[in-house]
PDB file of C-alpha atoms in Angstrom:
ATOM      1  CA  MET A  26      14.163  27.653  31.674  1.00 42.00           C
ATOM      2  CA  THR A  27      16.109  27.784  34.958  1.00 38.00           C
ATOM      3  CA  ALA A  28      19.551  26.211  35.392  1.00 36.00           C
ATOM      4  CA  VAL A  29      18.025  23.476  37.503  1.00 36.00           C
ATOM      5  CA  GLY A  30      15.409  22.838  34.806  1.00 39.00           C
ATOM      6  CA  ALA A  31      18.049  22.706  32.080  1.00 37.00           C
ATOM      7  CA  VAL A  32      20.107  20.177  34.007  1.00 38.00           C
ATOM      8  CA  GLY A  33      17.005  18.101  34.571  1.00 42.00           C
ATOM      9  CA  ALA A  34      16.128  18.178  30.861  1.00 38.00           C
ATOM     10  CA  VAL A  35      19.630  17.057  29.872  1.00 39.00           C
ATOM     11  CA  ARG A  36      19.497  14.216  32.375  1.00 48.00           C
ATOM     12  CA  ALA A  37      16.100  13.143  31.033  1.00 40.00           C
ATOM     13  CA  VAL A  38      17.371  13.086  27.432  1.00 37.00           C
ATOM     14  CA  ARG A  39      20.386  11.027  28.474  1.00 46.00           C
ATOM     15  CA  ALA A  40      18.157   8.561  30.304  1.00 42.00           C
ATOM     16  CA  VAL A  41      15.878   8.108  27.274  1.00 36.00           C
ATOM     17  CA  THR A  42      18.891   7.684  24.979  1.00 37.00           C
ATOM     18  CA  ALA A  43      20.368   4.992  27.220  1.00 41.00           C
ATOM     19  CA  VAL A  44      17.113   3.049  27.107  1.00 37.00           C
ATOM     20  CA  VAL A  45      16.854   3.376  23.303  1.00 36.00           C
ATOM     21  CA  LEU A  46      20.361   2.034  22.742  1.00 36.00           C
ATOM     22  CA  ALA A  47      20.016  -0.787  25.236  1.00 39.00           C
ATOM     23  CA  ALA A  48      16.610  -2.038  24.122  1.00 37.00           C
ATOM     24  CA  ALA A  49      16.062  -5.100  21.955  1.00 33.00           C
ATOM     25  CA  PRO A  50      14.566  -4.501  18.458  1.00 38.00           C
ATOM     26  CA  ALA A  51      10.991  -5.221  19.386  1.00 35.00           C
ATOM     27  CA  ARG A  52      10.912  -3.540  22.781  1.00 38.00           C
ATOM     28  CA  LEU A  53       9.340  -0.134  22.891  1.00 39.00           C
ATOM     29  CA  ASN A  54      10.966   2.319  25.205  1.00 45.00           C
ATOM     30  CA  ALA A  55       9.927   4.855  27.757  1.00 52.00           C
ATOM     31  CA  GLN A  56       8.002   7.881  26.580  1.00 61.00           C
ATOM     32  CA  HIS A  57       9.817  10.079  24.063  1.00 83.00           C
ATOM     33  CA  VAL A  58       9.074  12.570  21.299  1.00 92.00           C
ATOM     34  CA  VAL A  59      10.890  13.036  17.971  1.00 94.00           C
ATOM     35  CA  VAL A  60      10.217  15.914  15.547  1.00 96.00           C
ATOM     36  CA  GLY A  61      12.025  17.515  12.617  1.00 97.00           C
ATOM     37  CA  PRO A  62      12.000  18.745   8.976  1.00 98.00           C
ATOM     38  CA  GLN A  63      12.268  16.585   5.857  1.00 98.00           C
ATOM     39  CA  VAL A  64      13.123  16.855   2.168  1.00 98.00           C
ATOM     40  CA  VAL A  65      10.597  14.924   0.066  1.00 98.00           C
ATOM     41  CA  PHE A  66      10.888  13.400  -3.425  1.00 98.00           C
ATOM     42  CA  GLY A  67       7.850  12.027  -5.246  1.00 97.00           C
ATOM     43  CA  ASP A  68       6.804   9.987  -8.276  1.00 96.00           C
ATOM     44  CA  TYR A  69       3.076  10.031  -9.157  1.00 95.00           C
ATOM     45  CA  ARG A  70       1.283   8.098 -11.907  1.00 92.00           C
ATOM     46  CA  GLU A  71      -2.281   7.587 -13.089  1.00 88.00           C
ATOM     47  CA  VAL A  72      -3.523   4.997 -15.580  1.00 77.00           C
ATOM     48  CA  SER A  73      -0.169   3.179 -15.667  1.00 64.00           C
ATOM     49  CA  ALA A  74       2.354   5.599 -17.171  1.00 64.00           C
ATOM     50  CA  ASP A  75      -0.110   7.662 -19.232  1.00 76.00           C
ATOM     51  CA  LEU A  76       0.004  10.456 -16.625  1.00 87.00           C
ATOM     52  CA  HIS A  77       3.444  10.575 -15.042  1.00 91.00           C
ATOM     53  CA  PHE A  78       4.768  13.273 -12.721  1.00 93.00           C
ATOM     54  CA  ARG A  79       7.907  13.709 -10.657  1.00 95.00           C
ATOM     55  CA  GLY A  80       8.731  16.367  -8.117  1.00 97.00           C
ATOM     56  CA  GLY A  81      10.040  17.397  -4.764  1.00 98.00           C
ATOM     57  CA  GLY A  82       9.302  19.570  -1.796  1.00 98.00           C
ATOM     58  CA  GLY A  83       9.503  19.718   1.958  1.00 98.00           C
ATOM     59  CA  GLY A  84       7.719  18.472   5.000  1.00 97.00           C
ATOM     60  CA  VAL A  85       7.789  17.868   8.709  1.00 98.00           C
ATOM     61  CA  ALA A  86       7.331  14.696  10.759  1.00 97.00           C
ATOM     62  CA  GLY A  87       6.927  13.827  14.408  1.00 96.00           C
ATOM     63  CA  ALA A  88       6.622  10.684  16.510  1.00 95.00           C
ATOM     64  CA  PHE A  89       5.547   9.908  20.061  1.00 95.00           C
ATOM     65  CA  THR A  90       6.252   6.619  21.839  1.00 93.00           C
ATOM     66  CA  TRP A  91       4.910   5.461  25.183  1.00 93.00           C
ATOM     67  CA  LYS A  92       5.390   1.861  26.324  1.00 90.00           C
ATOM     68  CA  LYS A  93       3.803  -0.347  23.614  1.00 94.00           C
ATOM     69  CA  LEU A  94       2.081   2.527  21.819  1.00 96.00           C
ATOM     70  CA  GLY A  95       3.581   4.643  19.055  1.00 95.00           C
ATOM     71  CA  VAL A  96       2.078   7.534  17.070  1.00 97.00           C
ATOM     72  CA  GLU A  97       3.634   9.010  13.910  1.00 97.00           C
ATOM     73  CA  ALA A  98       2.380  11.974  11.888  1.00 98.00           C
ATOM     74  CA  SER A  99       3.845  13.724   8.864  1.00 97.00           C
ATOM     75  CA  PHE A 100       2.963  16.472   6.405  1.00 98.00           C
ATOM     76  CA  ALA A 101       4.522  16.939   2.976  1.00 98.00           C
ATOM     77  CA  SER A 102       4.063  19.520   0.225  1.00 98.00           C
ATOM     78  CA  ILE A 103       5.306  18.368  -3.199  1.00 98.00           C
ATOM     79  CA  LYS A 104       5.425  20.255  -6.508  1.00 97.00           C
ATOM     80  CA  TYR A 105       4.893  17.709  -9.300  1.00 96.00           C
ATOM     81  CA  GLU A 106       6.030  18.360 -12.877  1.00 95.00           C
ATOM     82  CA  PRO A 107       5.066  16.333 -15.990  1.00 92.00           C
ATOM     83  CA  SER A 108       7.517  13.533 -16.778  1.00 89.00           C
ATOM     84  CA  GLY A 109       6.485  11.819 -19.997  1.00 76.00           C
ATOM     85  CA  GLY A 110       3.147  10.347 -20.968  1.00 76.00           C
ATOM     86  CA  THR A 111       0.240  12.683 -21.695  1.00 80.00           C
ATOM     87  CA  ALA A 112       0.703  14.961 -18.672  1.00 79.00           C
ATOM     88  CA  THR A 113       1.133  18.636 -19.592  1.00 84.00           C
ATOM     89  CA  GLN A 114       0.394  20.650 -16.435  1.00 89.00           C
ATOM     90  CA  SER A 115       2.126  20.687 -13.065  1.00 93.00           C
ATOM     91  CA  PHE A 116       0.287  20.422  -9.757  1.00 95.00           C
ATOM     92  CA  LYS A 117       0.964  20.580  -6.047  1.00 97.00           C
ATOM     93  CA  ALA A 118       0.133  17.760  -3.650  1.00 97.00           C
ATOM     94  CA  LYS A 119      -0.254  18.244   0.095  1.00 97.00           C
ATOM     95  CA  GLN A 120      -0.251  14.960   1.963  1.00 98.00           C
ATOM     96  CA  PHE A 121      -0.963  14.148   5.600  1.00 98.00           C
ATOM     97  CA  ASP A 122      -0.120  10.736   7.065  1.00 98.00           C
ATOM     98  CA  LEU A 123      -1.008   9.363  10.477  1.00 98.00           C
ATOM     99  CA  ARG A 124       0.069   5.968  11.831  1.00 98.00           C
ATOM    100  CA  VAL A 125      -0.755   4.499  15.236  1.00 98.00           C
ATOM    101  CA  ARG A 126       1.079   1.296  16.076  1.00 97.00           C
ATOM    102  CA  TYR A 127       0.878  -1.134  18.966  1.00 97.00           C
ATOM    103  CA  TYR A 128       3.615  -3.627  19.795  1.00 96.00           C
ATOM    104  CA  VAL A 129       2.390  -7.229  19.512  1.00 97.00           C
ATOM    105  CA  ALA A 130       5.309  -9.656  19.878  1.00 95.00           C
ATOM    106  CA  GLY A 131       8.856 -10.192  18.626  1.00 93.00           C
ATOM    107  CA  PRO A 132       9.653  -7.531  16.028  1.00 96.00           C
ATOM    108  CA  VAL A 133       5.980  -7.137  15.030  1.00 97.00           C
ATOM    109  CA  SER A 134       3.650  -4.205  15.655  1.00 97.00           C
ATOM    110  CA  ALA A 135       0.108  -3.689  14.342  1.00 98.00           C
ATOM    111  CA  GLU A 136      -0.654  -0.381  12.600  1.00 98.00           C
ATOM    112  CA  LEU A 137      -3.757   1.685  11.924  1.00 98.00           C
ATOM    113  CA  GLY A 138      -3.972   5.166  10.477  1.00 97.00           C
ATOM    114  CA  VAL A 139      -5.139   7.492   7.727  1.00 97.00           C
ATOM    115  CA  VAL A 140      -3.710   9.101   4.605  1.00 97.00           C
ATOM    116  CA  ASN A 141      -5.077  12.229   2.951  1.00 97.00           C
ATOM    117  CA  ARG A 142      -3.652  13.779  -0.214  1.00 97.00           C
ATOM    118  CA  LYS A 143      -4.971  17.058  -1.643  1.00 96.00           C
ATOM    119  CA  ALA A 144      -4.113  17.899  -5.254  1.00 95.00           C
ATOM    120  CA  GLU A 145      -4.201  21.502  -6.489  1.00 94.00           C
ATOM    121  CA  PRO A 146      -5.635  21.983  -9.064  1.00 90.00           C
ATOM    122  CA  GLU A 147      -7.765  18.862  -8.670  1.00 79.00           C
ATOM    123  CA  PHE A 148      -8.327  18.436 -12.411  1.00 77.00           C
ATOM    124  CA  GLU A 149      -4.640  17.619 -12.945  1.00 82.00           C
ATOM    125  CA  ALA A 150      -4.511  14.748 -10.397  1.00 89.00           C
ATOM    126  CA  GLN A 151      -6.699  12.925  -7.922  1.00 91.00           C
ATOM    127  CA  SER A 152      -7.152  14.044  -4.348  1.00 94.00           C
ATOM    128  CA  ALA A 153      -7.518  10.902  -2.274  1.00 95.00           C
ATOM    129  CA  GLY A 154      -8.074   9.726   1.277  1.00 95.00           C
ATOM    130  CA  ALA A 155      -8.179   6.313   2.940  1.00 95.00           C
ATOM    131  CA  VAL A 156      -7.874   4.398   6.193  1.00 96.00           C
ATOM    132  CA  ARG A 157      -4.757   2.234   6.471  1.00 96.00           C
ATOM    133  CA  GLY A 158      -4.195  -1.020   8.320  1.00 97.00           C
ATOM    134  CA  GLY A 159      -1.146  -3.255   8.377  1.00 97.00           C
ATOM    135  CA  VAL A 160       1.900  -4.516  10.243  1.00 98.00           C
ATOM    136  CA  ARG A 161       5.411  -3.255  10.930  1.00 97.00           C
ATOM    137  CA  MET A 162       8.567  -5.229  11.669  1.00 97.00           C
ATOM    138  CA  SER A 163      11.392  -3.381  13.452  1.00 96.00           C
ATOM    139  CA  TYR A 164      15.043  -4.357  13.824  1.00 95.00           C
ATOM    140  CA  LEU A 165      18.127  -2.990  15.550  1.00 94.00           C
ATOM    141  CA  LEU A 166      20.948  -3.296  12.998  1.00 94.00           C
ATOM    142  CA  GLY A 167      23.650  -1.952  15.277  1.00 91.00           C
ATOM    143  CA  PRO A 168      24.251   0.612  18.022  1.00 91.00           C
ATOM    144  CA  GLY A 169      21.815   3.427  17.307  1.00 90.00           C
ATOM    145  CA  VAL A 170      20.800   2.121  13.853  1.00 94.00           C
ATOM    146  CA  HIS A 171      17.158   1.088  13.488  1.00 95.00           C
ATOM    147  CA  MET A 172      15.341  -0.299  10.457  1.00 97.00           C
ATOM    148  CA  SER A 173      11.652  -1.033   9.974  1.00 97.00           C
ATOM    149  CA  VAL A 174       9.633  -2.625   7.182  1.00 98.00           C
ATOM    150  CA  ARG A 175       5.889  -2.027   6.925  1.00 97.00           C
ATOM    151  CA  GLY A 176       3.083  -3.261   4.718  1.00 96.00           C
ATOM    152  CA  GLY A 177      -0.684  -3.034   4.645  1.00 96.00           C
ATOM    153  CA  MET A 178      -3.894  -2.198   2.838  1.00 96.00           C
ATOM    154  CA  LEU A 179      -5.839   1.022   2.265  1.00 95.00           C
ATOM    155  CA  PHE A 180      -9.548   0.801   3.055  1.00 94.00           C
ATOM    156  CA  GLY A 181     -12.504   2.947   2.014  1.00 92.00           C
ATOM    157  CA  ALA A 182     -10.521   5.042  -0.463  1.00 92.00           C
ATOM    158  CA  LYS A 183     -12.278   8.182  -1.720  1.00 92.00           C
ATOM    159  CA  PHE A 184     -11.269  10.225  -4.764  1.00 92.00           C
ATOM    160  CA  SER A 185     -12.029  13.758  -5.924  1.00 90.00           C
ATOM    161  CA  GLY A 186     -12.853  12.461  -9.409  1.00 87.00           C
ATOM    162  CA  GLY A 187     -15.030   9.583  -8.226  1.00 87.00           C
ATOM    163  CA  GLY A 188     -14.367   5.891  -8.604  1.00 87.00           C
ATOM    164  CA  ALA A 189     -13.864   3.019  -6.208  1.00 86.00           C
ATOM    165  CA  SER A 190     -11.255   0.501  -5.107  1.00 88.00           C
ATOM    166  CA  SER A 191     -11.388  -2.809  -3.274  1.00 82.00           C
ATOM    167  CA  PRO A 192      -9.123  -3.322  -0.218  1.00 75.00           C
ATOM    168  CA  VAL A 193      -7.317  -6.115  -2.069  1.00 81.00           C
ATOM    169  CA  GLY A 194      -6.326  -3.682  -4.793  1.00 85.00           C
ATOM    170  CA  ALA A 195      -5.157  -0.850  -2.512  1.00 93.00           C
ATOM    171  CA  LEU A 196      -1.825  -1.561  -0.881  1.00 94.00           C
ATOM    172  CA  GLU A 197       1.172   0.244   0.552  1.00 96.00           C
ATOM    173  CA  LEU A 198       4.705  -0.798   1.392  1.00 97.00           C
ATOM    174  CA  GLY A 199       7.366   1.094   3.265  1.00 97.00           C
ATOM    175  CA  LEU A 200      10.962   0.965   4.444  1.00 98.00           C
ATOM    176  CA  SER A 201      12.581   3.332   6.921  1.00 97.00           C
ATOM    177  CA  MET A 202      15.904   3.696   8.706  1.00 97.00           C
ATOM    178  CA  THR A 203      16.983   5.949  11.549  1.00 94.00           C
ATOM    179  CA  VAL A 204      20.478   6.628  12.855  1.00 95.00           C
ATOM    180  CA  ASP A 205      21.019   8.164  16.274  1.00 92.00           C
ATOM    181  CA  ALA A 206      23.433  11.093  16.378  1.00 88.00           C
ATOM    182  CA  VAL A 207      24.725  13.652  18.870  1.00 83.00           C
ATOM    183  CA  ARG A 208      24.541  11.136  21.696  1.00 79.00           C
ATOM    184  CA  GLY A 209      20.975  10.235  20.842  1.00 76.00           C
ATOM    185  CA  ARG A 210      19.637  13.792  20.880  1.00 85.00           C
ATOM    186  CA  GLY A 211      19.467  13.961  17.096  1.00 91.00           C
ATOM    187  CA  ARG A 212      18.444  11.481  14.410  1.00 93.00           C
ATOM    188  CA  LEU A 213      19.003  11.051  10.702  1.00 96.00           C
ATOM    189  CA  LEU A 214      15.979   9.581   8.926  1.00 96.00           C
ATOM    190  CA  VAL A 215      15.458   7.969   5.523  1.00 97.00           C
ATOM    191  CA  ASP A 216      12.011   6.709   4.534  1.00 97.00           C
ATOM    192  CA  TYR A 217      10.475   5.225   1.373  1.00 98.00           C
ATOM    193  CA  ASP A 218       6.733   4.728   0.915  1.00 97.00           C
ATOM    194  CA  PHE A 219       4.960   3.091  -2.037  1.00 97.00           C
ATOM    195  CA  GLN A 220       1.187   3.141  -2.632  1.00 96.00           C
ATOM    196  CA  ARG A 221      -0.855   1.640  -5.442  1.00 94.00           C
ATOM    197  CA  ILE A 222      -4.644   1.835  -5.657  1.00 93.00           C
ATOM    198  CA  ALA A 223      -6.456  -0.207  -8.323  1.00 91.00           C
ATOM    199  CA  ARG A 224      -9.160   2.409  -8.882  1.00 91.00           C
ATOM    200  CA  THR A 225     -12.052   1.870 -11.281  1.00 88.00           C
ATOM    201  CA  THR A 226     -14.681   4.291 -12.591  1.00 85.00           C
ATOM    202  CA  GLY A 227     -18.058   3.703 -14.236  1.00 78.00           C
ATOM    203  CA  SER A 228     -20.351   0.769 -13.514  1.00 63.00           C
ATOM    204  CA  GLY A 229     -21.207  -2.619 -14.946  1.00 60.00           C
ATOM    205  CA  SER A 230     -19.808  -3.216 -18.414  1.00 66.00           C
ATOM    206  CA  GLY A 231     -18.686   0.399 -18.557  1.00 74.00           C
ATOM    207  CA  GLU A 232     -16.046   0.086 -15.807  1.00 80.00           C
ATOM    208  CA  VAL A 233     -12.641   1.510 -16.647  1.00 85.00           C
ATOM    209  CA  ASP A 234      -9.378   0.796 -14.837  1.00 86.00           C
ATOM    210  CA  VAL A 235      -7.699   4.030 -13.728  1.00 87.00           C
ATOM    211  CA  PRO A 236      -5.074   2.995 -11.150  1.00 91.00           C
ATOM    212  CA  ILE A 237      -3.174   5.510  -9.041  1.00 93.00           C
ATOM    213  CA  GLN A 238       0.414   4.971  -7.909  1.00 94.00           C
ATOM    214  CA  GLN A 239       2.707   7.120  -5.807  1.00 96.00           C
ATOM    215  CA  SER A 240       6.205   6.695  -4.392  1.00 97.00           C
ATOM    216  CA  LEU A 241       7.571   9.063  -1.762  1.00 98.00           C
ATOM    217  CA  GLY A 242      11.146   9.277  -0.539  1.00 98.00           C
ATOM    218  CA  ARG A 243      11.913  11.322   2.572  1.00 98.00           C
ATOM    219  CA  VAL A 244      15.247  12.371   4.055  1.00 98.00           C
ATOM    220  CA  GLY A 245      15.308  14.354   7.265  1.00 97.00           C
ATOM    221  CA  ILE A 246      16.765  15.197  10.617  1.00 96.00           C
ATOM    222  CA  ALA A 247      14.987  15.232  13.949  1.00 95.00           C
ATOM    223  CA  LEU A 248      15.463  16.114  17.574  1.00 94.00           C
ATOM    224  CA  ALA A 249      14.622  13.575  20.269  1.00 88.00           C
ATOM    225  CA  PHE A 250      13.189  14.705  23.614  1.00 85.00           C
TER     226      PHE A 250
END
């Protein structure tokens, strides 16, 4: 990058930062990109607490905002170990999340997206995928400190071991907070996501409840462009 280009990039970052800090909670800003690594902690359960696993790992997340539109994507790899119940074998989960949100009014944005979790080996836990839909409420707590609360349903869930779930029984809740640092060029991120799917297998009188529940905590840093 030339000296002129470097100066221009710095000026652009400063301009975006000024807009972010000056904006009201619900106003989306000019175009910007945020990306960085994360440390991930997970709690996974099947059939209540009969199969209980806990673990940790790493991941990466990125976000793009342009006017009223926002796109967020993340990938996490978690090594789960048995934690009570009847679980005896560990497994690794690789999860991809995509959220597309559109600002509606006040602090409210509408969200659509997908979630896909791959368990290896599959016989130790369920691989699952679904389409998500919900709302997000965003607030500015103070200079450079942002908080958002999200909630929604998971639709059309598919599982590696079969079974089905109604939209009413598949929900997710989330809470996230970001803190601007280094004059807005860096960010500290903390995110918590909870999912519960009331999965059933069999048919008719032979249906069996086999719910799936997962909680993910993420802590990371990111660079804003």
